[in-house]
mmCIF file of C-alpha atoms in Angstrom:
data_model
loop_
_atom_site.group_PDB
_atom_site.id
_atom_site.type_symbol
_atom_site.label_atom_id
_atom_site.label_comp_id
_atom_site.label_asym_id
_atom_site.label_seq_id
_atom_site.Cartn_x
_atom_site.Cartn_y
_atom_site.Cartn_z
ATOM 1 C CA MET A 1 16.874 -53.002 90.927
ATOM 2 C CA LYS A 2 19.388 -55.621 92.022
ATOM 3 C CA LYS A 3 18.215 -58.242 94.500
ATOM 4 C CA SER A 4 20.241 -59.271 97.491
ATOM 5 C CA LEU A 5 21.623 -62.757 97.802
ATOM 6 C CA SER A 6 19.076 -63.704 100.470
ATOM 7 C CA GLU A 7 16.166 -62.498 98.313
ATOM 8 C CA SER A 8 17.479 -64.465 95.337
ATOM 9 C CA THR A 9 17.888 -67.541 97.509
ATOM 10 C CA VAL A 10 14.335 -67.286 98.840
ATOM 11 C CA LEU A 11 12.990 -66.823 95.317
ATOM 12 C CA ALA A 12 14.922 -69.817 94.000
ATOM 13 C CA ALA A 13 13.796 -71.969 96.944
ATOM 14 C CA SER A 14 10.204 -70.919 96.323
ATOM 15 C CA TRP A 15 10.448 -71.909 92.666
ATOM 16 C CA LEU A 16 11.989 -75.243 93.623
ATOM 17 C CA ALA A 17 9.314 -75.963 96.234
ATOM 18 C CA GLY A 18 6.571 -74.965 93.802
ATOM 19 C CA ALA A 19 7.955 -77.188 91.077
ATOM 20 C CA LYS A 20 8.200 -80.110 93.500
ATOM 21 C CA LEU A 21 4.607 -79.507 94.638
ATOM 22 C CA ILE A 22 3.350 -79.439 91.053
ATOM 23 C CA SER A 23 5.308 -82.603 90.273
ATOM 24 C CA ARG A 24 3.804 -84.436 93.246
ATOM 25 C CA SER A 25 0.334 -83.186 92.314
ATOM 26 C CA VAL A 26 0.739 -84.684 88.855
ATOM 27 C CA ASP A 27 1.851 -87.944 90.501
ATOM 28 C CA VAL A 28 -1.288 -88.013 92.665
ATOM 29 C CA LEU A 29 -3.478 -87.280 89.665
ATOM 30 C CA THR A 30 -1.805 -90.082 87.733
ATOM 31 C CA LEU A 31 -2.351 -92.456 90.659
ATOM 32 C CA LEU A 32 -6.040 -91.552 90.793
ATOM 33 C CA ILE A 33 -6.418 -92.194 87.069
ATOM 34 C CA LEU A 34 -4.599 -95.524 87.385
ATOM 35 C CA ALA A 35 -6.768 -96.510 90.347
ATOM 36 C CA ARG A 36 -9.833 -95.933 88.202
ATOM 37 C CA PHE A 37 -8.704 -98.007 85.227
ATOM 38 C CA LEU A 38 -6.534 -100.789 86.685
ATOM 39 C CA LEU A 39 -7.713 -104.045 88.124
ATOM 40 C CA PRO A 40 -6.618 -104.922 91.665
ATOM 41 C CA ALA A 41 -4.203 -107.544 90.303
ATOM 42 C CA ASP A 42 -2.414 -104.881 88.246
ATOM 43 C CA PHE A 43 -1.404 -102.789 91.252
ATOM 44 C CA GLY A 44 1.513 -105.115 92.066
ATOM 45 C CA ILE A 45 2.981 -104.551 88.620
ATOM 46 C CA VAL A 46 2.541 -100.788 88.970
ATOM 47 C CA ALA A 47 4.162 -100.882 92.426
ATOM 48 C CA MET A 48 7.217 -102.706 91.037
ATOM 49 C CA ALA A 49 7.499 -100.239 88.161
ATOM 50 C CA MET A 50 7.206 -97.255 90.503
ATOM 51 C CA SER A 51 9.891 -98.749 92.749
ATOM 52 C CA ALA A 52 12.249 -98.892 89.787
ATOM 53 C CA VAL A 53 11.395 -95.299 88.845
ATOM 54 C CA LEU A 54 11.979 -94.049 92.406
ATOM 55 C CA ILE A 55 15.345 -95.823 92.587
ATOM 56 C CA ALA A 56 16.362 -94.252 89.278
ATOM 57 C CA GLU A 57 15.289 -90.810 90.536
ATOM 58 C CA ALA A 58 17.283 -91.271 93.754
ATOM 59 C CA VAL A 59 20.407 -92.213 91.800
ATOM 60 C CA ALA A 60 19.918 -89.270 89.439
ATOM 61 C CA GLU A 61 19.690 -86.834 92.362
ATOM 62 C CA LEU A 62 23.055 -87.808 93.858
ATOM 63 C CA PRO A 63 25.197 -84.667 94.138
ATOM 64 C CA LEU A 64 28.139 -86.026 92.135
ATOM 65 C CA LEU A 65 28.637 -82.826 90.152
ATOM 66 C CA GLN A 66 29.125 -80.804 93.330
ATOM 67 C CA ALA A 67 31.781 -83.226 94.516
ATOM 68 C CA LEU A 68 33.581 -83.049 91.175
ATOM 69 C CA THR A 69 33.579 -79.268 91.064
ATOM 70 C CA ARG A 70 35.127 -79.020 94.525
ATOM 71 C CA VAL A 71 38.121 -81.158 93.643
ATOM 72 C CA PRO A 72 40.927 -78.836 92.489
ATOM 73 C CA ARG A 73 42.530 -81.398 90.189
ATOM 74 C CA LEU A 74 40.986 -84.642 88.964
ATOM 75 C CA THR A 75 43.122 -87.766 89.091
ATOM 76 C CA ARG A 76 42.403 -91.376 88.245
ATOM 77 C CA GLN A 77 42.055 -92.232 91.965
#
């Protein structure tokens, strides 16, 4: 049985939301483990490292591919 476009979209959005929820759950679990083993002085170092990771994730999620696929012909400009 073939699914409609709206059903496929809802399914894909559900998978995406579920994956994001699982990813954030792993992040919380990691934070709890770090909180157990790190000294209070180490949290600054972890915060700086996490800032760098979040910046890298934000840059990686930029929709550059979508912009490139919409251009009919690529030029140097």
